[in-house]
Coordinates of N, CA, C and O in Angstrom, one line a residue:
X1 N 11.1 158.1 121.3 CA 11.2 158.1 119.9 C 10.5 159.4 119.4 O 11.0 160.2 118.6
X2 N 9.5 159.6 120.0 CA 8.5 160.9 119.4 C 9.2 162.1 119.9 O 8.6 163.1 119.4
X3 N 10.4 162.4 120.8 CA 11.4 163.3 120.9 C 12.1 163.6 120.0 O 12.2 164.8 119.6
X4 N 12.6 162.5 119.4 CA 13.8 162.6 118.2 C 13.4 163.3 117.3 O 14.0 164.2 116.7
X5 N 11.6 162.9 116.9 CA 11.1 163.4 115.3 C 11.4 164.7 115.1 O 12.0 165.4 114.2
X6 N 10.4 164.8 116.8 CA 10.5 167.0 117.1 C 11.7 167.5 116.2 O 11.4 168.1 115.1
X7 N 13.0 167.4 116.6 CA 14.0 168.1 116.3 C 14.0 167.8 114.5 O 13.6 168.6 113.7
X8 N 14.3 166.7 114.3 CA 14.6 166.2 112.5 C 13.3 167.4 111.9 O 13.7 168.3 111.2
X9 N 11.7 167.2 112.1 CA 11.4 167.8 111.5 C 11.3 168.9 111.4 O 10.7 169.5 110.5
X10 N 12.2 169.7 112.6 CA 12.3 171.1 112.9 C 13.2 171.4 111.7 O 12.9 172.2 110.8
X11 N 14.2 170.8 111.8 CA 15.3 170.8 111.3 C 15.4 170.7 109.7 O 16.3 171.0 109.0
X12 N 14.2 170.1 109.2 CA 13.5 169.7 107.8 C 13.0 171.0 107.3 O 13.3 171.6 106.2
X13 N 12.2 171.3 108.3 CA 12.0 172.4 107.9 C 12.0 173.4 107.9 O 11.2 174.0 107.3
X14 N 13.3 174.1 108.6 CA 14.2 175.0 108.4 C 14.9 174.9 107.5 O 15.0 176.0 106.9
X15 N 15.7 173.9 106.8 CA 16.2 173.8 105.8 C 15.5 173.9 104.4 O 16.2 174.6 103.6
X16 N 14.2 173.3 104.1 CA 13.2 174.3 103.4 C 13.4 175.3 103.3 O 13.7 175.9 102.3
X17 N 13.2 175.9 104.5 CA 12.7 177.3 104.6 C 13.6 178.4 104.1 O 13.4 179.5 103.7
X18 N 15.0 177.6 104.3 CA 16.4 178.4 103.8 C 16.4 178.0 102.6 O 16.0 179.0 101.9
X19 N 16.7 177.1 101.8 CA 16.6 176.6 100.8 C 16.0 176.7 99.5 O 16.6 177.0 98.5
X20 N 14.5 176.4 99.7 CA 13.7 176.8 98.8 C 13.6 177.9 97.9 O 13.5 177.8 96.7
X21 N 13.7 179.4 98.8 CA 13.6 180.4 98.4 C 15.0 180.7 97.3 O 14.8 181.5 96.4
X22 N 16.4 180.1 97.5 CA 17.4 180.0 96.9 C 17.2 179.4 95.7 O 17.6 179.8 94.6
X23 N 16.5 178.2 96.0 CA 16.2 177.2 94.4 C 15.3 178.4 93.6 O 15.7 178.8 92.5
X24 N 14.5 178.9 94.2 CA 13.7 179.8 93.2 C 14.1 180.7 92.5 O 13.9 181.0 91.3
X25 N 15.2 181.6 93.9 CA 15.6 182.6 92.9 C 16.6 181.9 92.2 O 17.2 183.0 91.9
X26 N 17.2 181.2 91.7 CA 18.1 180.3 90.8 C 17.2 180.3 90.0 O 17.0 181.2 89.1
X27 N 16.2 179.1 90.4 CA 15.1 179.3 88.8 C 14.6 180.6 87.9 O 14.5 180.6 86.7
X28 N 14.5 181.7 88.8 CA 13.4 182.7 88.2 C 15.1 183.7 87.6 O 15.0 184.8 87.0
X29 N 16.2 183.3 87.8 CA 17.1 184.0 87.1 C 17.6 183.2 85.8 O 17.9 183.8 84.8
X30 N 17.6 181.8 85.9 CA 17.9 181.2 85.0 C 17.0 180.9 84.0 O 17.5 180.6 82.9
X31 N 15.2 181.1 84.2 CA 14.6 181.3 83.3 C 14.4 183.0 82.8 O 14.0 183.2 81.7
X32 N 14.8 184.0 83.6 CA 15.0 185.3 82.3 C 16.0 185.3 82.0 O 16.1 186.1 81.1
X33 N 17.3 184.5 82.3 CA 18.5 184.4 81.1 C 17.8 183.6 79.8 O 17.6 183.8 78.6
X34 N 17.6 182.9 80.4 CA 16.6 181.8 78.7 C 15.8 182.8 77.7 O 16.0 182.9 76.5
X35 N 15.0 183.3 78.6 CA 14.1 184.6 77.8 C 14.8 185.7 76.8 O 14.7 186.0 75.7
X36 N 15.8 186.1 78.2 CA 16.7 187.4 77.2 C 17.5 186.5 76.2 O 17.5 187.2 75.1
X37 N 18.1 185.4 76.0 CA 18.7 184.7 75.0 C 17.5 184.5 73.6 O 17.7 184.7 72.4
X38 N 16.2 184.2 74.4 CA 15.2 183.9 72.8 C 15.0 185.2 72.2 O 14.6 185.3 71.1
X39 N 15.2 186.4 73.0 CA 15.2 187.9 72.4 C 16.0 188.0 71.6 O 15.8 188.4 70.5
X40 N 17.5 187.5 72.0 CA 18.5 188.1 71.1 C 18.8 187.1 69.8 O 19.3 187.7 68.8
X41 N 18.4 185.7 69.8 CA 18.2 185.0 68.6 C 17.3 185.2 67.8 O 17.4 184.9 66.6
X42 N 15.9 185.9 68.3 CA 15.1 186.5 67.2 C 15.2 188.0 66.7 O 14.4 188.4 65.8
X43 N 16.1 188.8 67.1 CA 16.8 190.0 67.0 C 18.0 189.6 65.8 O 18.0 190.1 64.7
X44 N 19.0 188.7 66.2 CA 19.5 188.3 64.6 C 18.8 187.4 63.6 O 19.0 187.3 62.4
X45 N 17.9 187.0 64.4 CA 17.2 186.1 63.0 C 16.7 187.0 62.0 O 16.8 187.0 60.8
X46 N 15.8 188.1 62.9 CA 15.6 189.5 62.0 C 16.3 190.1 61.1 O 16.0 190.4 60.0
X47 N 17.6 190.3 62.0 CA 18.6 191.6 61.0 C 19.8 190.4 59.9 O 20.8 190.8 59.2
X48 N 19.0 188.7 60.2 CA 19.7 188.1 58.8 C 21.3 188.0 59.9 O 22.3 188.3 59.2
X49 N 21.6 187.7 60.9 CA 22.8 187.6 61.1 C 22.9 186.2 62.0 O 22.7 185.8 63.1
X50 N 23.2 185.9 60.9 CA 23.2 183.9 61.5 C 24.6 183.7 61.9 O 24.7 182.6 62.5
X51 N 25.4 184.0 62.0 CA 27.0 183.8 62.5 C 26.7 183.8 64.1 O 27.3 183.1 65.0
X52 N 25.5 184.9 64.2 CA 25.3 184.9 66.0 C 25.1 183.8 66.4 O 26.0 183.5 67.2
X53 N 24.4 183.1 66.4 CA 23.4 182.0 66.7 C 25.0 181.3 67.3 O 25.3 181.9 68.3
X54 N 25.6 180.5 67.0 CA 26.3 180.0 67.8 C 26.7 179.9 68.7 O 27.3 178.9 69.2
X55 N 26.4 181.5 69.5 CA 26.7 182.6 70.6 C 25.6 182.0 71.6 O 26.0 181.9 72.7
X56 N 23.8 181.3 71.4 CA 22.8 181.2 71.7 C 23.0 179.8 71.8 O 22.8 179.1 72.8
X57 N 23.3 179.1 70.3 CA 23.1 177.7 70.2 C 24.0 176.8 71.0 O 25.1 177.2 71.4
X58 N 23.8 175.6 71.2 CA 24.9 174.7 71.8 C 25.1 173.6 70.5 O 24.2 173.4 69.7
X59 N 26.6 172.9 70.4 CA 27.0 172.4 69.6 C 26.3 171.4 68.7 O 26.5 171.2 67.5
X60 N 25.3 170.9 69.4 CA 24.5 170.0 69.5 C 23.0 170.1 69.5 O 22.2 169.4 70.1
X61 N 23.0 171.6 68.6 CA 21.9 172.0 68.8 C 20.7 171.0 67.3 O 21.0 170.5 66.3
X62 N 19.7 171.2 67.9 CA 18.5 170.6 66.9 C 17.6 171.5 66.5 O 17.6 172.3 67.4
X63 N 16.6 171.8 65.3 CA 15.7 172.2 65.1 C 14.3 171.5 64.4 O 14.5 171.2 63.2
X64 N 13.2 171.2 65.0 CA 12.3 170.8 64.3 C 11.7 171.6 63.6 O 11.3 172.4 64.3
X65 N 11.4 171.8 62.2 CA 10.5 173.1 61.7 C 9.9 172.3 60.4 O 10.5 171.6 59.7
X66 N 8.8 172.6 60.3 CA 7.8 172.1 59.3 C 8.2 171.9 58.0 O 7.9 171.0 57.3
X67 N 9.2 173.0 57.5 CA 9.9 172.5 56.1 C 11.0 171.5 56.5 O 11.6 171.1 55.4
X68 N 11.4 171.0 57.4 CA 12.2 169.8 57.4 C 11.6 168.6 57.6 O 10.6 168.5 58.2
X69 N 12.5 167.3 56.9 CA 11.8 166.2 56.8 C 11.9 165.3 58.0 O 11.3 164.4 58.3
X70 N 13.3 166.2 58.8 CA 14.2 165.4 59.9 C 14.9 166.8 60.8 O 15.1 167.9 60.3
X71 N 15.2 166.4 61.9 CA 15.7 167.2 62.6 C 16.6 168.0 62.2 O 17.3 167.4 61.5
X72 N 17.1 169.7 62.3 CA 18.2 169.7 61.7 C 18.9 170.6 62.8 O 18.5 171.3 63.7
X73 N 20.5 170.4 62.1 CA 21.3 171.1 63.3 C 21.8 172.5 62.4 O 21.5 172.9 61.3
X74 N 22.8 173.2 63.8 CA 22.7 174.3 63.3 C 23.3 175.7 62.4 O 23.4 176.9 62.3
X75 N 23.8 174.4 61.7 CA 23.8 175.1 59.9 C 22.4 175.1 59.5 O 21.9 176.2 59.2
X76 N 21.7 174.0 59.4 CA 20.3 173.5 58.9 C 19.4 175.3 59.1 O 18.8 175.9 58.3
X77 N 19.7 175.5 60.6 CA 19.0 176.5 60.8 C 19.5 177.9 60.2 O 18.7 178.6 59.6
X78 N 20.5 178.2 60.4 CA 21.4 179.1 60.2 C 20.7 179.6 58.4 O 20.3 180.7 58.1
X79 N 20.8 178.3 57.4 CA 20.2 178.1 56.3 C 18.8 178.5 56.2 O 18.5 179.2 55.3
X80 N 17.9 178.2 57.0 CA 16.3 178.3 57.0 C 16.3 179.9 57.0 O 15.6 180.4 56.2
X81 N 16.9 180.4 57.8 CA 16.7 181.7 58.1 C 17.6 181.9 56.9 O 17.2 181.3 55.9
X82 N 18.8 182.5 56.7 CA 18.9 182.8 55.3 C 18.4 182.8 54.3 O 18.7 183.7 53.5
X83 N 17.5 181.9 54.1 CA 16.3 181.9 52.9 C 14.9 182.7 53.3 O 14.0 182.8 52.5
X84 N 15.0 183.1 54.5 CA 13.9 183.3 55.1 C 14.5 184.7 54.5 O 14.1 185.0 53.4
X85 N 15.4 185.6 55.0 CA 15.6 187.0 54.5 C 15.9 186.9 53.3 O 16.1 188.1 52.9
X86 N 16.1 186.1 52.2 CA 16.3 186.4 50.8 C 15.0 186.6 50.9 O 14.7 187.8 51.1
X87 N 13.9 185.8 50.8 CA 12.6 186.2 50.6 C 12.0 187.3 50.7 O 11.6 188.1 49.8
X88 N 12.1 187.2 52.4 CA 11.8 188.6 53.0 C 12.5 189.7 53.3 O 12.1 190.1 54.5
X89 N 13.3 190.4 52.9 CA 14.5 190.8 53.6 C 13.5 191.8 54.3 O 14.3 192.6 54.8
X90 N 12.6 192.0 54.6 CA 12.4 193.1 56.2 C 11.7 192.6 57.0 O 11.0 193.2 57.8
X91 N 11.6 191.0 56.9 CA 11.1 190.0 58.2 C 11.1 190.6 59.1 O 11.7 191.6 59.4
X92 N 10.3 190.1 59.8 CA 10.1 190.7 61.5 C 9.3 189.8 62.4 O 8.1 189.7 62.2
X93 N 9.7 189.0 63.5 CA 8.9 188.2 64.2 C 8.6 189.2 65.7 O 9.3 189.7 66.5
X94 N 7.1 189.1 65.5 CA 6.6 190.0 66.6 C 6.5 188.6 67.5 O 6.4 187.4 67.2
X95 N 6.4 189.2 68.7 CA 6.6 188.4 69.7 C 5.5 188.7 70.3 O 5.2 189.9 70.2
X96 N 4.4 188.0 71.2 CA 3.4 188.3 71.4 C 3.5 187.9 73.0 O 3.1 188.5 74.0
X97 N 4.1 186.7 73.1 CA 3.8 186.1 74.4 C 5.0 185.2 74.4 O 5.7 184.7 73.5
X98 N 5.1 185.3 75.8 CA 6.9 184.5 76.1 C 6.4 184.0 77.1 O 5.8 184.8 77.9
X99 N 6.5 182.9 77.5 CA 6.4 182.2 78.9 C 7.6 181.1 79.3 O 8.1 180.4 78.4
X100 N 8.1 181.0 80.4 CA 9.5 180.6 80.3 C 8.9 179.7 81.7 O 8.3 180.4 82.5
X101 N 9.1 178.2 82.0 CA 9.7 177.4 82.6 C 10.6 176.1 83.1 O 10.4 175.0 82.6
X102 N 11.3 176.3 83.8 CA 12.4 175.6 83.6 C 13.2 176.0 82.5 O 13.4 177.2 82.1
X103 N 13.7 174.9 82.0 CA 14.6 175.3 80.8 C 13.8 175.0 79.5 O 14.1 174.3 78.5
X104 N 12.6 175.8 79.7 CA 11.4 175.6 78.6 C 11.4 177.0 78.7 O 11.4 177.4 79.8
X105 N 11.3 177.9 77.4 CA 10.8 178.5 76.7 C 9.5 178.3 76.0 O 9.5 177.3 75.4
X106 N 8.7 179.0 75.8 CA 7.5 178.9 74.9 C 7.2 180.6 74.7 O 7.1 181.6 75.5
X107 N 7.2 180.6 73.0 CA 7.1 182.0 72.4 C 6.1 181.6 71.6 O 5.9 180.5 71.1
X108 N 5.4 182.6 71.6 CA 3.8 182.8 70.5 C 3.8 184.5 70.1 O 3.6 185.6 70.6
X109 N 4.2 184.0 68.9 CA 3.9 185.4 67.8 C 3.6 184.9 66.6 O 3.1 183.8 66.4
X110 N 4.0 185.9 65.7 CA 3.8 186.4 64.2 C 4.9 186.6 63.7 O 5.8 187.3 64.2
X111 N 5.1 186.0 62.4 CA 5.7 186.3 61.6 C 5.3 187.4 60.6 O 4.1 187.2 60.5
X112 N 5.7 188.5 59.9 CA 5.5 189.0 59.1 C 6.9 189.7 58.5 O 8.1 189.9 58.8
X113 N 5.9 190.0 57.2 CA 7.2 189.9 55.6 C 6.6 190.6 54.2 O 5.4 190.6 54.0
X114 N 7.4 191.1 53.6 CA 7.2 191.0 51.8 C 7.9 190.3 51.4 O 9.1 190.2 51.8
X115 N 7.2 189.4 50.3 CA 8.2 188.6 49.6 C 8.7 189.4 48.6 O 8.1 189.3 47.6
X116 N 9.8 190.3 48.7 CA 10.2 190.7 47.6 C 11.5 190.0 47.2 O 12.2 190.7 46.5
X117 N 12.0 188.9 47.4 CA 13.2 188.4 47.0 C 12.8 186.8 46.7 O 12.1 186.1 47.4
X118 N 13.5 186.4 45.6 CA 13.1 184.8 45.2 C 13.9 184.3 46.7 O 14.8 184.8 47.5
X119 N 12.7 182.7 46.7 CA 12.5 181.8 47.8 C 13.0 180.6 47.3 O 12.8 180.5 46.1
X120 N 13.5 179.8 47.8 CA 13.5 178.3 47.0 C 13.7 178.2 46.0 O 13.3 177.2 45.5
X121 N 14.5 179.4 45.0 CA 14.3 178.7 43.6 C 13.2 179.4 42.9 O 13.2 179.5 41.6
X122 N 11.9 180.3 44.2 CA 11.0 181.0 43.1 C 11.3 182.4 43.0 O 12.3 182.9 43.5
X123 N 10.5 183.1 42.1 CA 10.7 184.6 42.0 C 9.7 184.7 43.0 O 8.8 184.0 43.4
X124 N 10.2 186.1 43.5 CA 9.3 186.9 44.9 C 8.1 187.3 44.3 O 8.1 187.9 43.2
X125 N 6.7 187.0 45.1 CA 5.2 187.2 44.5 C 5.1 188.9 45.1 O 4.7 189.7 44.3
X126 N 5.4 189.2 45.8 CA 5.3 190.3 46.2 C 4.0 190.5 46.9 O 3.4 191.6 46.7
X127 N 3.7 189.8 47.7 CA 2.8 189.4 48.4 C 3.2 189.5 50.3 O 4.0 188.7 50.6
X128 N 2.8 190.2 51.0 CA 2.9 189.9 52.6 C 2.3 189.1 53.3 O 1.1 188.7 53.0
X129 N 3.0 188.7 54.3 CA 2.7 187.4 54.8 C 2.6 187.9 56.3 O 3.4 188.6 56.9
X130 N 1.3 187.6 56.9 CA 1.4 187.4 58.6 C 0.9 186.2 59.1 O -0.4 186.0 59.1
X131 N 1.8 185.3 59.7 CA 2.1 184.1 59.9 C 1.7 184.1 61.4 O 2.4 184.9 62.1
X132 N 0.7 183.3 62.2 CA 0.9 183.4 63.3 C 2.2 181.8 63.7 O 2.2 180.7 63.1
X133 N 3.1 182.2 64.7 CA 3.6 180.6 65.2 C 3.9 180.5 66.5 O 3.7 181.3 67.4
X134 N 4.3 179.5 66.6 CA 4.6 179.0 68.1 C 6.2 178.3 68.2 O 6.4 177.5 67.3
X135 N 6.9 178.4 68.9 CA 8.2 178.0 69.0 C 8.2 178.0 70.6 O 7.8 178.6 71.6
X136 N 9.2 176.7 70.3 CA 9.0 176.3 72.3 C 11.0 175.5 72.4 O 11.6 174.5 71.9
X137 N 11.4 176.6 73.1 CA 12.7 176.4 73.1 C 13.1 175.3 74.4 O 12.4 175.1 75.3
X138 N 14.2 174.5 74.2 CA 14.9 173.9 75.3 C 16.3 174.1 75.7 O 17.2 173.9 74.9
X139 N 16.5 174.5 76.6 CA 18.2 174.9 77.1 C 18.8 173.8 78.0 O 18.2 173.2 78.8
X140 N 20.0 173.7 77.7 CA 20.7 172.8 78.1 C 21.2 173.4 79.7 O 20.8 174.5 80.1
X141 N 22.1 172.4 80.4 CA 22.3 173.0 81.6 C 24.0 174.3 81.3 O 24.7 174.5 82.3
X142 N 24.2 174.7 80.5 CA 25.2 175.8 80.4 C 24.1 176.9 79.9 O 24.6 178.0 80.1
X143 N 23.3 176.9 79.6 CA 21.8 178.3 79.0 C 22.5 178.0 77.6 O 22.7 179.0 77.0
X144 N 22.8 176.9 77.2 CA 23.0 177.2 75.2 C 21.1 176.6 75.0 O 20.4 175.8 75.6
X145 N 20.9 177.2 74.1 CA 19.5 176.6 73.5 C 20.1 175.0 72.6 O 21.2 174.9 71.9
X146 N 19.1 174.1 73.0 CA 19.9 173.1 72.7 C 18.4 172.3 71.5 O 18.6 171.5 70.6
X147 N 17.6 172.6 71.6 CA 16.1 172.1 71.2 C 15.2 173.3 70.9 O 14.7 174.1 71.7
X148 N 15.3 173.3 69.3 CA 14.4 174.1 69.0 C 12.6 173.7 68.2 O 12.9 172.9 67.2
X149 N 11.4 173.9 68.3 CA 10.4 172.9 68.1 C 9.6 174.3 67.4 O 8.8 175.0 68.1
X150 N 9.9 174.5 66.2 CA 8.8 175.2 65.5 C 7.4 175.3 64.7 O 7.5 175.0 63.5
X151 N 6.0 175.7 65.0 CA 4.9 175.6 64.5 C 4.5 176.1 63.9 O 4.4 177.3 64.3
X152 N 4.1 176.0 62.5 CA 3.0 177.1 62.2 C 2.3 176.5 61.0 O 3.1 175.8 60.4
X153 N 0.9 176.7 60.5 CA 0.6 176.2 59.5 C 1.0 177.0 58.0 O 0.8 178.1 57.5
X154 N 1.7 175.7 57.6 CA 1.8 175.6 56.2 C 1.1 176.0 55.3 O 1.7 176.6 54.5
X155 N -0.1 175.9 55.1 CA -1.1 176.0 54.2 C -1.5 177.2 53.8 O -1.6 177.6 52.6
X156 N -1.7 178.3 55.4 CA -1.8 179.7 55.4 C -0.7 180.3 54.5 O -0.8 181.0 53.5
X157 N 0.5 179.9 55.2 CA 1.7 180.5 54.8 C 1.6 180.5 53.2 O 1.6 181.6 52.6
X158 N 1.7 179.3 52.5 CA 1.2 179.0 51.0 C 0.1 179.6 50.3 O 0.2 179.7 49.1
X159 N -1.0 180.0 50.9 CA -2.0 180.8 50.9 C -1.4 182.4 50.5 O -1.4 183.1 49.5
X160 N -1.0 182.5 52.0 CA -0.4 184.0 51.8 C 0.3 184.6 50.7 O 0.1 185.7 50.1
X161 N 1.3 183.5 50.4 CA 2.6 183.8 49.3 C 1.8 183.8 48.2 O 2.0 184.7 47.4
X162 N 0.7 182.7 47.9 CA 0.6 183.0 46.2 C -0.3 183.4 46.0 O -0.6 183.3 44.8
X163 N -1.0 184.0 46.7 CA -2.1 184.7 46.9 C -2.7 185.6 45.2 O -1.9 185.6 44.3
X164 N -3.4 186.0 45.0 CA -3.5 186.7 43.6 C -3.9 188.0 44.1 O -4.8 188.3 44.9
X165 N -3.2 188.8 43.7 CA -3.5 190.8 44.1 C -4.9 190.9 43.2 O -5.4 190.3 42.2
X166 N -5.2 192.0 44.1 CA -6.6 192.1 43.3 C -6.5 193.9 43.0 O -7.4 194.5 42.4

């Protein structure tokens, strides 16, 4: 019996040995496709060109984000950002830190902005905003971003905008 094992776990672990290093590099390419994908959706979210997103998004895409009451898909988003550049039209999310595993994304930056364009219905305070947030992406198995989970506190942001110039 104790003959037999010899070979199987030889053989176990050769196949590891071949194996493993393939799953990885799969992994470690499929998470910087993820990465370069969260680059190029915050590159249009910047320059206001939401038609892209569908290029990034999958059909069935979701977004959680603090001004919604409920999940939304991806008009919902498409929308958020559109109001985000009437606001601000020279938004810019700096990116501070990107860490990718699996088909997790996690970005930590800043928002920043002039409100020179009305928001919601308000007139623009003319006030800048630097927003720190957190966004933690999910990709489906084709690399469409399929789960979007955005952070940041509200209050600052509210702070920021109506801020009184001195």
């Amino acid at each position: 019996m104790k003959q037999n094992v010899q070979p199987v776990a030889l053989l176990l672990t050769l196949a590891f040995a071949v194996l493993l290093p393939a799953c990885q590099d799969e992994n470690a390419a499929q998470e910087a496709s993820n990465k370069n994908t969260i680059s190029a959706l915050f590159a249009a979210m910047d320059a206001g060109e939401t038609a892209k997103f569908g290029d990034y998004c999958s059909p069935d895409f979701q977004i959680y984000h603090p001004f919604l009451s409920e999940p939304g898909s991806l008009q919902v988003f498409q929308g958020l950002i559109q109001g985000q550049k009437t606001g601000f039209p020279d938004m810019k999310h700096e990116i501070v830190q990107v860490v990718a595993e699996g088909n997790l994304v996690a970005v930590r930056g800043v928002f920043k902005g002039a409100n020179t364009g009305s928001m919601q219905g308000n007139p623009p305070t003319g006030n800048r905003v630097e927003l720190p947030f957190i966004v933690i992406d999910e990709f489906d198995a084709t690399g469409k971003l399929k789960i979007r989970r955005v952070q940041f506190d509200t209050g600052a942001f509210q702070a920021q905008l109506m801020a009184a110039k001195m």
